[in-house]
Tab-separated table of C-alpha atoms in Angstrom:
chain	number	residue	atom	x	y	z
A	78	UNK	CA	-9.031	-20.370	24.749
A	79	UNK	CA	-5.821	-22.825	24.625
A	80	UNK	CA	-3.036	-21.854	25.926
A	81	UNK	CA	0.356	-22.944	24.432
A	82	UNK	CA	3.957	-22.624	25.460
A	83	UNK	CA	6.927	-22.568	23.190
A	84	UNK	CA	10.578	-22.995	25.167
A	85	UNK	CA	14.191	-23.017	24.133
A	86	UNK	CA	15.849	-26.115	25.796
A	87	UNK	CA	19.453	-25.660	27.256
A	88	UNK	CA	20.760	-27.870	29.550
A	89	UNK	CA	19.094	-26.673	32.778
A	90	UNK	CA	15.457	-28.469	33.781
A	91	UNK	CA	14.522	-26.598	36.867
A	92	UNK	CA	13.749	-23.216	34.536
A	93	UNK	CA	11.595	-25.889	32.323
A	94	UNK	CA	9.799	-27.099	35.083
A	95	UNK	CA	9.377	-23.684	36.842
A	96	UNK	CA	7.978	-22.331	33.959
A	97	UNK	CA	5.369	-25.441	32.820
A	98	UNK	CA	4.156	-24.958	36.476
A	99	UNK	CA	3.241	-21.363	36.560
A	100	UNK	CA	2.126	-21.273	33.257
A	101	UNK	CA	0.024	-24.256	33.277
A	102	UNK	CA	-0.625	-24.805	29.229
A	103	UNK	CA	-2.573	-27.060	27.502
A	104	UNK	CA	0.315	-27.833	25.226
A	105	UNK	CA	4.290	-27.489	25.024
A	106	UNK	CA	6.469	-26.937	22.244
A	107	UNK	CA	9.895	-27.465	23.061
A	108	UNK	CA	12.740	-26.483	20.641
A	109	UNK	CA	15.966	-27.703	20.933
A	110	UNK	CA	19.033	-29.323	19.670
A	111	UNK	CA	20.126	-33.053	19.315
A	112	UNK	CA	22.068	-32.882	22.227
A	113	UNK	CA	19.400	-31.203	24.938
A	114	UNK	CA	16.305	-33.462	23.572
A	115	UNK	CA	17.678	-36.084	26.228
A	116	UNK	CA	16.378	-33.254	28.721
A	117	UNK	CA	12.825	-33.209	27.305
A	118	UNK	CA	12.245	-36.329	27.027
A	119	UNK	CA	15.236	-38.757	28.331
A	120	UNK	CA	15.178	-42.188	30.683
A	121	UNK	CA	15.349	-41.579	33.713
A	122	UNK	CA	18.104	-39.711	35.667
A	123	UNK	CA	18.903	-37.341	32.628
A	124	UNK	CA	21.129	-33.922	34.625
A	125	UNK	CA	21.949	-33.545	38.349
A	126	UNK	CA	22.407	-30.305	39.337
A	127	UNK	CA	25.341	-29.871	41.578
A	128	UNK	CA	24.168	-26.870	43.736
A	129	UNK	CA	21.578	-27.958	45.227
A	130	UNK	CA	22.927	-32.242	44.082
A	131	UNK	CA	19.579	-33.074	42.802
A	132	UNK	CA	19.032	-35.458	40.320
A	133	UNK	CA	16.441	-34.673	37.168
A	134	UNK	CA	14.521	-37.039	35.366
A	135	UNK	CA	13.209	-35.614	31.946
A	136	UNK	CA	10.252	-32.456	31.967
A	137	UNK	CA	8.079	-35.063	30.526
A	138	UNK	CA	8.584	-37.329	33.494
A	139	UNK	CA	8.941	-34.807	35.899
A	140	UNK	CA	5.663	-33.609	35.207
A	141	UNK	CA	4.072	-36.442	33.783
A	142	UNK	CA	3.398	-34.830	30.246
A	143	UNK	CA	1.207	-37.506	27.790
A	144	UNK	CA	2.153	-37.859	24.288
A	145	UNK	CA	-0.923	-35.315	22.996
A	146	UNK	CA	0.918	-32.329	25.635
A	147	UNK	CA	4.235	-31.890	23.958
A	148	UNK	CA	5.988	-31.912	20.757
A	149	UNK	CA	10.139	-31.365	19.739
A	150	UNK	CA	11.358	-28.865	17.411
A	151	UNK	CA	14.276	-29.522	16.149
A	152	UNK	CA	17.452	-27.719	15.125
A	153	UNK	CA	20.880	-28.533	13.678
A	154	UNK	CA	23.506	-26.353	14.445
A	155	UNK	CA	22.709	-24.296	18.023
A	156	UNK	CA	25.289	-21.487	17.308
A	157	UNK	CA	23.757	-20.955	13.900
A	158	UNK	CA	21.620	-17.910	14.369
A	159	UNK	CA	19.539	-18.556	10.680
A	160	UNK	CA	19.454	-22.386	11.846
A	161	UNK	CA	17.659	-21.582	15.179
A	162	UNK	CA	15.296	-18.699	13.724
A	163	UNK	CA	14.451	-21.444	10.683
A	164	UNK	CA	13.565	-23.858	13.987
A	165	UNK	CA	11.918	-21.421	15.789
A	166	UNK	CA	10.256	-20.246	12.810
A	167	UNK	CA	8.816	-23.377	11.607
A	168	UNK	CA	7.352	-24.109	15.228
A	169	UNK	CA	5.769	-20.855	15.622
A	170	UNK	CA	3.860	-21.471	12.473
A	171	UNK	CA	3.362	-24.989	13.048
A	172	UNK	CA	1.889	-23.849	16.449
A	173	UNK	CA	-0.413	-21.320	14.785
A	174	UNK	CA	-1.774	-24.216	12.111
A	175	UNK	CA	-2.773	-26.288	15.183
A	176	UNK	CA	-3.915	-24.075	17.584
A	177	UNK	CA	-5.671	-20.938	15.600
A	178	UNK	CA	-7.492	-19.992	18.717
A	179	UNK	CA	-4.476	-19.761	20.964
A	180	UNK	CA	-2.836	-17.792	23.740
A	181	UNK	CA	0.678	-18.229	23.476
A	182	UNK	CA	3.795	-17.788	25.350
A	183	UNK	CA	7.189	-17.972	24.546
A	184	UNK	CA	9.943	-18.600	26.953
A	185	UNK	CA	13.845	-18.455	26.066
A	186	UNK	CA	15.457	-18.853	29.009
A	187	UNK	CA	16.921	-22.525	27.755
A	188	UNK	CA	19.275	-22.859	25.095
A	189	UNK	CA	22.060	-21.059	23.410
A	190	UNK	CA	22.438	-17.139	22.838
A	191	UNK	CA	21.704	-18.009	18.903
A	192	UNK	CA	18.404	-19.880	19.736
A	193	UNK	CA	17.011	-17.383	22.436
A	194	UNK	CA	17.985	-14.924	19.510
A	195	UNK	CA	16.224	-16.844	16.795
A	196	UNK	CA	13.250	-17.311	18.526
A	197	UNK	CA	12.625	-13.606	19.651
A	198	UNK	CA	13.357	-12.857	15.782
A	199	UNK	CA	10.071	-15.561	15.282
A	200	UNK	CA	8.341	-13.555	17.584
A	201	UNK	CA	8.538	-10.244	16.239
A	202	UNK	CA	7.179	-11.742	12.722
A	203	UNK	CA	4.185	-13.431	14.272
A	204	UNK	CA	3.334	-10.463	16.825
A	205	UNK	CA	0.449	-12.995	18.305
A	206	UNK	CA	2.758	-14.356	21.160
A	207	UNK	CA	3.746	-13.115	24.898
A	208	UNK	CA	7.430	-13.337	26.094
A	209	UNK	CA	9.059	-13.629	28.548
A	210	UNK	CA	12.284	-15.558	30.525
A	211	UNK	CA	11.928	-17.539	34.531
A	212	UNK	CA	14.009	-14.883	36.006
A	213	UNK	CA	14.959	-14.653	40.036
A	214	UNK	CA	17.740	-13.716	42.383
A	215	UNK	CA	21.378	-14.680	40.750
A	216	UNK	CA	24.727	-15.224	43.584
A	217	UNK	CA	26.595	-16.421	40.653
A	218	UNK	CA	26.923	-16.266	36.808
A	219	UNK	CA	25.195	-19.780	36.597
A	220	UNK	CA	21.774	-19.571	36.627
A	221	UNK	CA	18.854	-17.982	39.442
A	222	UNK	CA	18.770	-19.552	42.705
A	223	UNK	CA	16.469	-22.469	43.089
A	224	UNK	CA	13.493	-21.018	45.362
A	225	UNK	CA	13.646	-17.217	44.169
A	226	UNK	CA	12.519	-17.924	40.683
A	227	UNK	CA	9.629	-15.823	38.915
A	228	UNK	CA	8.279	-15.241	35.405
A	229	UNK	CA	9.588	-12.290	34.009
A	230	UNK	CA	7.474	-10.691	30.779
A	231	UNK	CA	9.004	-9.043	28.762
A	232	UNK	CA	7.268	-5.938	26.493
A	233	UNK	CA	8.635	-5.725	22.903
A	234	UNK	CA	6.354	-3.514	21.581
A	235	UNK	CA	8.911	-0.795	21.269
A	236	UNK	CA	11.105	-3.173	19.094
A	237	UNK	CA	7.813	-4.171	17.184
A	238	UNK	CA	6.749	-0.246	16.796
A	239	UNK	CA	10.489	-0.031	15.111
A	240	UNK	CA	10.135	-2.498	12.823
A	241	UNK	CA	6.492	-1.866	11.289
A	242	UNK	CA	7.443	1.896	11.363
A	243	UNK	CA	10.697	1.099	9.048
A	244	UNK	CA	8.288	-0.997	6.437
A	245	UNK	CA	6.162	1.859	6.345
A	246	UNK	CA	8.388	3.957	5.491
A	247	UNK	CA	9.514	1.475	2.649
A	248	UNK	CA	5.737	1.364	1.425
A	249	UNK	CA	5.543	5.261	1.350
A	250	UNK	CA	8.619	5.926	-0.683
A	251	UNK	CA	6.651	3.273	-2.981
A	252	UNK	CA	3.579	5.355	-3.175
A	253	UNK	CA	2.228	2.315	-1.967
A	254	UNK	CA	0.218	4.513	0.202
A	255	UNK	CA	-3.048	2.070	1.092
A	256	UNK	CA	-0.545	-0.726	2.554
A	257	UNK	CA	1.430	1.812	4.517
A	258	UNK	CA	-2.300	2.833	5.881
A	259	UNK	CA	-2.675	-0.827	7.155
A	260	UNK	CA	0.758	-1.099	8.589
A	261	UNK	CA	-0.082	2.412	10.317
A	262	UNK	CA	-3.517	0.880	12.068
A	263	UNK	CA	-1.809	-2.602	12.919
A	264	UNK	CA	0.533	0.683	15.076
A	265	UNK	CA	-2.303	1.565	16.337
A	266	UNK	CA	-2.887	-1.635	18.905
A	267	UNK	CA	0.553	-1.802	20.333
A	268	UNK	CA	0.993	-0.798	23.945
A	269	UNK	CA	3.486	2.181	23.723
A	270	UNK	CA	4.152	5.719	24.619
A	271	UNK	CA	2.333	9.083	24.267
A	272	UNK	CA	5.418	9.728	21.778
A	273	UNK	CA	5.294	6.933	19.776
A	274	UNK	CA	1.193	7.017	19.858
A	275	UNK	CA	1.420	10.529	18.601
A	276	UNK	CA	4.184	9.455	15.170
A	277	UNK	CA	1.371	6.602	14.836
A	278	UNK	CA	-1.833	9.099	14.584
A	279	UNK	CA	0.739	10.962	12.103
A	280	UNK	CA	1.459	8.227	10.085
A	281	UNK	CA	-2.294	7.398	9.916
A	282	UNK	CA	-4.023	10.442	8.878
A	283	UNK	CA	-1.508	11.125	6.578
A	284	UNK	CA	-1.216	7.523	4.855
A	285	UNK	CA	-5.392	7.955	4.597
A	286	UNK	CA	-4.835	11.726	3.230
A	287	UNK	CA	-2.559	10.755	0.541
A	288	UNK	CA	-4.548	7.464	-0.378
A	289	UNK	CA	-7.685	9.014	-0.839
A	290	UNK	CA	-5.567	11.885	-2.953
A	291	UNK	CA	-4.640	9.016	-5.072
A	292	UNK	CA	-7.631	7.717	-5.436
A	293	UNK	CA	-9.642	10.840	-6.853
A	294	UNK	CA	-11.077	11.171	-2.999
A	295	UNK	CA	-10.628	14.954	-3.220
A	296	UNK	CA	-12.388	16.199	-1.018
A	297	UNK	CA	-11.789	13.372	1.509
A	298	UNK	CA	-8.559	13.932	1.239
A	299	UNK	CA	-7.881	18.051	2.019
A	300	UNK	CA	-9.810	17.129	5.349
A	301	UNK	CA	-7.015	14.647	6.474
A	302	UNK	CA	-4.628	16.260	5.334
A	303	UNK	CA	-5.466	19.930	6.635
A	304	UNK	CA	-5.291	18.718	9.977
A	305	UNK	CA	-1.143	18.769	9.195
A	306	UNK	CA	-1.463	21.702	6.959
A	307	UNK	CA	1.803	23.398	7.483
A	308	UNK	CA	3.838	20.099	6.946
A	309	UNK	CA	1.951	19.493	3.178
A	310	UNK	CA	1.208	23.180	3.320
A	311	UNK	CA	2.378	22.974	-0.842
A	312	UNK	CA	0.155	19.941	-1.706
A	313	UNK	CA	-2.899	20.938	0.069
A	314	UNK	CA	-2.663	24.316	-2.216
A	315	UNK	CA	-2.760	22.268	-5.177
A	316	UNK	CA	-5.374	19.913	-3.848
A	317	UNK	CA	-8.037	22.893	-2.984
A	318	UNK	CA	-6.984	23.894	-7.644
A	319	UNK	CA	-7.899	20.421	-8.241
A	320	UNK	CA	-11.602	20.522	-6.022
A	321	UNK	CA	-12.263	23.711	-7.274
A	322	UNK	CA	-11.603	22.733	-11.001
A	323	UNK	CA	-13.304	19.430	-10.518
A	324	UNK	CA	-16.402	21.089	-9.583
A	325	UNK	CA	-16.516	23.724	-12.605
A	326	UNK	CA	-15.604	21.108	-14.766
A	327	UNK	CA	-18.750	18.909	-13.292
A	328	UNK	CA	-20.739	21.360	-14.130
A	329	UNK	CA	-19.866	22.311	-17.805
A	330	UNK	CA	-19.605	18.105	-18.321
A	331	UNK	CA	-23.284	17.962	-16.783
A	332	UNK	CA	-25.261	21.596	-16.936
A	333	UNK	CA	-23.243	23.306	-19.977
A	334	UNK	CA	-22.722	26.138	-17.441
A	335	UNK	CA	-20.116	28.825	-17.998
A	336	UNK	CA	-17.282	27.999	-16.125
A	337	UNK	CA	-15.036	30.724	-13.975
A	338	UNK	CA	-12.781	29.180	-15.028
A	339	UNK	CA	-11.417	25.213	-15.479
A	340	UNK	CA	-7.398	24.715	-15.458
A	341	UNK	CA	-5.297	21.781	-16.476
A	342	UNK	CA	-4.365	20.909	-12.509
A	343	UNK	CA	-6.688	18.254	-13.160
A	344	UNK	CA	-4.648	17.019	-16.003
A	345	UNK	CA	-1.414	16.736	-14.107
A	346	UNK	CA	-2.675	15.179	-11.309
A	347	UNK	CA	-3.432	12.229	-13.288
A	348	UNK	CA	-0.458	12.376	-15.188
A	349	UNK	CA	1.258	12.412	-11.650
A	350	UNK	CA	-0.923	9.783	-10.749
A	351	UNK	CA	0.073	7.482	-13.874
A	352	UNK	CA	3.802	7.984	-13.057
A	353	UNK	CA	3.149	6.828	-9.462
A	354	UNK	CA	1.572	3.390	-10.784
A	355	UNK	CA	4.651	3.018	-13.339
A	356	UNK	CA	6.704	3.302	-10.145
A	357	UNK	CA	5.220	0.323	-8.861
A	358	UNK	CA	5.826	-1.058	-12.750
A	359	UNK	CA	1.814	-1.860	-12.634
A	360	UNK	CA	1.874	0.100	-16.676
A	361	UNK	CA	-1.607	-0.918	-17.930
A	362	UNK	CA	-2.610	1.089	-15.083
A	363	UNK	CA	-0.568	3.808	-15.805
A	364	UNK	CA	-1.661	4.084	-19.510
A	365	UNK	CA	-5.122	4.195	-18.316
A	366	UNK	CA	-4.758	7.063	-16.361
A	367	UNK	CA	-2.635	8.874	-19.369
A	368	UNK	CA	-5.170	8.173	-21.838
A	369	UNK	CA	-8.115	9.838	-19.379
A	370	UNK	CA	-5.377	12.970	-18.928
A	371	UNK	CA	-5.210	13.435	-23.050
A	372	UNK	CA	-8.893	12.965	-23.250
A	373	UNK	CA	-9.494	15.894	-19.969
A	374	UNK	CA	-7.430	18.314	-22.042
A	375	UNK	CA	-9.596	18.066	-24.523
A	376	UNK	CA	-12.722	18.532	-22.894
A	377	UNK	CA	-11.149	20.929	-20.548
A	378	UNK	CA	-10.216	23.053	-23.849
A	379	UNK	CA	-14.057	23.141	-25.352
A	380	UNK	CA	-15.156	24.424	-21.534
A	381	UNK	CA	-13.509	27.701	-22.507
A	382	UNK	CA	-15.828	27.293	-25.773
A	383	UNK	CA	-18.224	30.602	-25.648
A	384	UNK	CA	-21.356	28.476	-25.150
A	385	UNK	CA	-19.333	25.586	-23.096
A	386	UNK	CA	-19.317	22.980	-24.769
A	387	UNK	CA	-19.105	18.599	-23.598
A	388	UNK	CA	-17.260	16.034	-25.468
A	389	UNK	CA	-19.443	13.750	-23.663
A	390	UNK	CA	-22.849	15.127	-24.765
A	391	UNK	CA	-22.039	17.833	-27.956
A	392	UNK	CA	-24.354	20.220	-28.457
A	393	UNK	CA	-23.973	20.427	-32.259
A	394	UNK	CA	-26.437	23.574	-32.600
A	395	UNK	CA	-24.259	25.459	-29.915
A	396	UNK	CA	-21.267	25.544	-33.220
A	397	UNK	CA	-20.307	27.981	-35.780
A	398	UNK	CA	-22.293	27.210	-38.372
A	399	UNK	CA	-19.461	25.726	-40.754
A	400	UNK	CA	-18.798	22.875	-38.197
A	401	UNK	CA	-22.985	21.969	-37.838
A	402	UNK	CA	-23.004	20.633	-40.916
A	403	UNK	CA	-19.961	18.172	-40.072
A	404	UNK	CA	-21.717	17.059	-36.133
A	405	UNK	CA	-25.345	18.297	-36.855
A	406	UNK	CA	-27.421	14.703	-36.763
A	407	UNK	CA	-29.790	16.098	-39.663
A	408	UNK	CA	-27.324	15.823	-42.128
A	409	UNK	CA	-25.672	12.226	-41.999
A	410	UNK	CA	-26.859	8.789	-41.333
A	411	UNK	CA	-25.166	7.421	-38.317
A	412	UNK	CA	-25.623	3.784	-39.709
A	413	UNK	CA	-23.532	4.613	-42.741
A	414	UNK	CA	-19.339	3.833	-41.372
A	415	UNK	CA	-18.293	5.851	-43.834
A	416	UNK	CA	-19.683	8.861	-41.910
A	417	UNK	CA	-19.258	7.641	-38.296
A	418	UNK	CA	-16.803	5.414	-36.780
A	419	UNK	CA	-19.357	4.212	-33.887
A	420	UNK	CA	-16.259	4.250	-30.824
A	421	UNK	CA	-15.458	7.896	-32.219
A	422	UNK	CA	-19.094	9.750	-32.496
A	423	UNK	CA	-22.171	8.221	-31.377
A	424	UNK	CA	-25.910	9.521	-30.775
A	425	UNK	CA	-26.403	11.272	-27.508
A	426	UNK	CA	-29.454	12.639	-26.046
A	427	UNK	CA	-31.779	15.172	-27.156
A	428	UNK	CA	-29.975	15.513	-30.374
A	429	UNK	CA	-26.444	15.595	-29.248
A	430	UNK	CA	-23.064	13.952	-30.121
A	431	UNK	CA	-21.000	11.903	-28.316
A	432	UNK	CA	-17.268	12.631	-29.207
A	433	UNK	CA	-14.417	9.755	-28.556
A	434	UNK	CA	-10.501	11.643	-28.416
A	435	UNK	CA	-9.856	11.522	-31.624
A	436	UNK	CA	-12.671	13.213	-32.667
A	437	UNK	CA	-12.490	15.436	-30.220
A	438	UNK	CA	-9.358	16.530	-30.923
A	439	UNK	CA	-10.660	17.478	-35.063
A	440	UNK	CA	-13.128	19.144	-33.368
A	441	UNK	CA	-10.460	21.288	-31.080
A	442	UNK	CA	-8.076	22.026	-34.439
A	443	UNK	CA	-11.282	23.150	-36.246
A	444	UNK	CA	-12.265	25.403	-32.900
A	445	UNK	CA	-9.522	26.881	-32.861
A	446	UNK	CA	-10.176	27.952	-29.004
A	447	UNK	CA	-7.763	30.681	-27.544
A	448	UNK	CA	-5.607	29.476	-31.015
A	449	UNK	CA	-5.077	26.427	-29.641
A	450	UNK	CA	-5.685	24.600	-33.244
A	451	UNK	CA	-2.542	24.752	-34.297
A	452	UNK	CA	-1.335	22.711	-31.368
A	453	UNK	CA	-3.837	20.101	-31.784
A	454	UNK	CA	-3.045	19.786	-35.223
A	455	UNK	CA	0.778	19.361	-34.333
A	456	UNK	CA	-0.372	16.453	-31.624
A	457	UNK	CA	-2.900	14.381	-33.549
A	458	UNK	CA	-0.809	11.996	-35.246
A	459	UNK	CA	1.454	11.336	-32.725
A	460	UNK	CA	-1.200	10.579	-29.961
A	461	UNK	CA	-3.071	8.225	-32.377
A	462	UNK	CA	0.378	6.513	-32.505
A	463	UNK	CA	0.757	6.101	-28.939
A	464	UNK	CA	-2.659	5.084	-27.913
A	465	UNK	CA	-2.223	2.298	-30.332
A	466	UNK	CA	0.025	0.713	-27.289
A	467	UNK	CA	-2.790	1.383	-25.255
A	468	UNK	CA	-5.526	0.016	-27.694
A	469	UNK	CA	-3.570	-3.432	-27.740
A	470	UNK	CA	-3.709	-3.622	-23.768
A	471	UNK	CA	-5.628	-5.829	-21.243
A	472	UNK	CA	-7.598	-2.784	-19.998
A	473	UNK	CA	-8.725	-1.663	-23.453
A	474	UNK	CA	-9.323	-3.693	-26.526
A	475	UNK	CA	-6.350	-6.286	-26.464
A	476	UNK	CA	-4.525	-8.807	-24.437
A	477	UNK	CA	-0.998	-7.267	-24.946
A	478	UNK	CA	1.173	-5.910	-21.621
A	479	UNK	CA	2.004	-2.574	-21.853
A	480	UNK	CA	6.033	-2.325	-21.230
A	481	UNK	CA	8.137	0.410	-19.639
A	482	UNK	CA	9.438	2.193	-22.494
A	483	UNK	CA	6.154	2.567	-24.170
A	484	UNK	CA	4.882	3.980	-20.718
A	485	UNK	CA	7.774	6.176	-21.009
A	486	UNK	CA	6.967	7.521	-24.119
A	487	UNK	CA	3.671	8.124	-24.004
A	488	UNK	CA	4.236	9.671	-20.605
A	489	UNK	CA	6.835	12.111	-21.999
A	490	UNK	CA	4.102	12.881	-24.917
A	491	UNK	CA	0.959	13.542	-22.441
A	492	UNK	CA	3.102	16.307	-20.397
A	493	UNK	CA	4.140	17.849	-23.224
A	494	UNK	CA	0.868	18.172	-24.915
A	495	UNK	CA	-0.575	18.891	-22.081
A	496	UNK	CA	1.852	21.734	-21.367
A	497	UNK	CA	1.531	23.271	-24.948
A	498	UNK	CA	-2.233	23.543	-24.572
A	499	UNK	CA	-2.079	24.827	-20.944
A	500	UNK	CA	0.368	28.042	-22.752
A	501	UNK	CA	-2.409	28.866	-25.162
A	502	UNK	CA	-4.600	30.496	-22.055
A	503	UNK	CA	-1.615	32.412	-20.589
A	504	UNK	CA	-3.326	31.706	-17.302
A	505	UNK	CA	-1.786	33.090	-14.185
A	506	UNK	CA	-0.532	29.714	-12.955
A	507	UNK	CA	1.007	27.279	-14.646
A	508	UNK	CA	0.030	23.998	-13.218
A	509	UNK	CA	3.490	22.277	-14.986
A	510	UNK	CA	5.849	24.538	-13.168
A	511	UNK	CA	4.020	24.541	-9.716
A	512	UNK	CA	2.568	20.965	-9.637
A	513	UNK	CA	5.074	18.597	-8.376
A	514	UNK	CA	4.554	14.597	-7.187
A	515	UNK	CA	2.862	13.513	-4.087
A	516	UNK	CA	5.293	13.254	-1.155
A	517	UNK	CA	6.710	9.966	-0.275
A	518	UNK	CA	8.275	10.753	2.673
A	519	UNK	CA	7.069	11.944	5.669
């Protein structure tokens, strides 16, 4: 592997030379301004150094660098702290593009507070370079005595640790929990303490706890996240509702078991879930999830049907017998529109329906389930108006963005309905007063 070395030029050469020496690379970037380049790269006697009265020819001469070893970065203004971390910037990168497969070093011990500043700011956005100054014994405020000189590194990975920690903590309070995740494993190779090693393994089971939460990784997630259980003590309870529900509701949706019991946690979990994605204002997302949470409270509703009963695969017989001749297959012709609209009911298996929301939700007022028909009734017309928005959106039928407001609205519409159906089973728990939004601090 190359090895390259990047060094602020001041208007000392013996630090330069000191440095190319010990470090031996295959290739030099110097970065300096107009006035030190003479020192890189001058015509013979360039600086004589009146402690010791030596006279300096140029690094390049000095050590006899070729053309193909060494290359000037410039910059404009030394005392301009954005001008040298622009410079030192630019040569970092440009030093990546040509060597991929480097080692590098940098070394400010040349130049002006601004540029050693600028470059160490470089640095600590590349992360792929060592640093470090020519340090030594000092009888004056000049510079180290000639002959006592040594490289000095120096360890930045508690400044680095700092830094990533403070964009994770941006990315959480985004809900942006995946990138946060990454941020927490790049942690996870810097050289630091037992105490800072211990926030990282925090940061990292809990970024993967709350990522696989939002992603519908249940189960995944309550073994992360138990191993903090008194710090999410209140989310994990909620999170144990929504594996238990899952799995009655799984079983209804597949076996037409009787059910314990299924809640709406389910329900506001997405809805919680939507909100998160409108916070990152990605709203075709969002509507997604919203539409799935009004279709769940239907099909949650029919599980407390005496059979159970599945939107997804009807069971017409299983009916009171006024409603089998409206879904029973032996008495309408599926091919005929005027009986079926095809995305609303369609032919299932072993002679059962397959109900879309709508449909579902004439089904539900005709039901009449714990007297919840009245409430579906009251809904109907104003979720057919609202998923018209989602209808017309990339992620359904259309090519239409959704927008904030009509996020907003339908949002406002979901919790409500959701809410109203949830008081019809004066269950124990309500899931709207006790469910709250994932954390996004830690």
């Amino acid at each position: 592997m190359k090895k390259v070395l990047v060094m602020t030029v001041g208007s000392s050469i013996e630090p330069l030379i000191f440095s190319i020496t010990q470090h031996k690379p295959d290739f030099v970037y110097f970065i300096c301004s107009e006035g030190s380049k003479n020192c890189v790269d001058g015509v013979g006697t360039v600086l004589t150094d009146k402690r010791n009265n030596r006279s300096y020819r140029s690094v390049v001469a000095e050590l006899n660098l070729k053309a193909d070893q060494y290359a000037i970065g410039s910059i404009v203004d030394q005392d301009d702290f954005n001008d040298c971390y622009m410079g030192a910037r630019k040569t970092l990168n440009l030093c990546q593009s040509n060597f991929p497969e480097v080692r590098g070093y940098i070394d400010y011990t040349g130049g002006t507070k601004s540029m050693c500043a600028g470059i160490v700011a470089a640095m600590l956005d590349h992360g792929e370079f060592e640093i470090g100054i020519v340090s030594g014994e000092k009888n004056d405020l000049i510079g180290v005595t000639p002959g006592t000189e040594r490289i000095r590194r120096m360890d930045l990975s508690n400044i680095e640790f700092q830094r990533k920690l403070a964009n994770m903590e941006k990315l959480f309070l985004q809900y942006d929990y995946a990138a946060a995740y990454l941020l927490a494993n790049e942690l996870s190779f810097l050289q630091v303490g037992s105490e800072q090693q211990d926030v990282i393994t925090y940061w990292t089971t809990s970024c993967r706890g709350f990522n696989n939460w939002d992603s519908f990784q249940y189960e995944i997630a309550l073994t992360q996240l138990n191993i903090h259980a008194k710090k999410f003590h209140k989310s994990i309870r909620v999170l144990k509702e929504i594996i238990s529900e899952t799995e009655q509701f799984k079983r209804v949706d597949k076996l037409g078991q009787a059910a314990e019991k299924v809640g709406f946690a389910l329900v506001y979990d997405l809805i919680y879930n939507a909100q998160r994605r409108a916070m990152q204002q990605r709203y075709d997302d969002a509507v997604s999830r919203l539409y799935r949470a009004t279709e769940l409270v239907g099909q949650i509703t029919l599980t407390h049907h005496s059979p159970p009963l599945s939107s997804g695969n009807l069971n017409w017989r299983a009916l009171p017998d006024h409603l089998q001749t409206i879904y029973g297959l032996s008495v309408f012709d599926l091919s005929k529109e005027e009986n079926l609209n095809t995305d609303e009911m369609q032919k299932g298996n072993s002679g059962t329906v397959n109900l879309g929301l709508m449909k579902t939700i004439d089904l539900l007022e005709n039901l009449d389930i714990k007297g919840s028909g009245a409430v579906f009734r009251e809904f109907k017309k104003k979720i057919l108006a609202q998923i018209k928005h989602r209808n017309g959106s990339f992620l359904a039928h259309g090519s239409d963005p959704i927008q904030r407001e009509e996020f907003n609205s339908f949002s406002k519409l979901v919790w409500d309905y959701t809410v109203a159906i949830e008081k019809q089973f004066n269950t124990k728990t309500s899931w709207s007063e006790l469910f709250a939004q994932l954390p996004n601090q830690l």
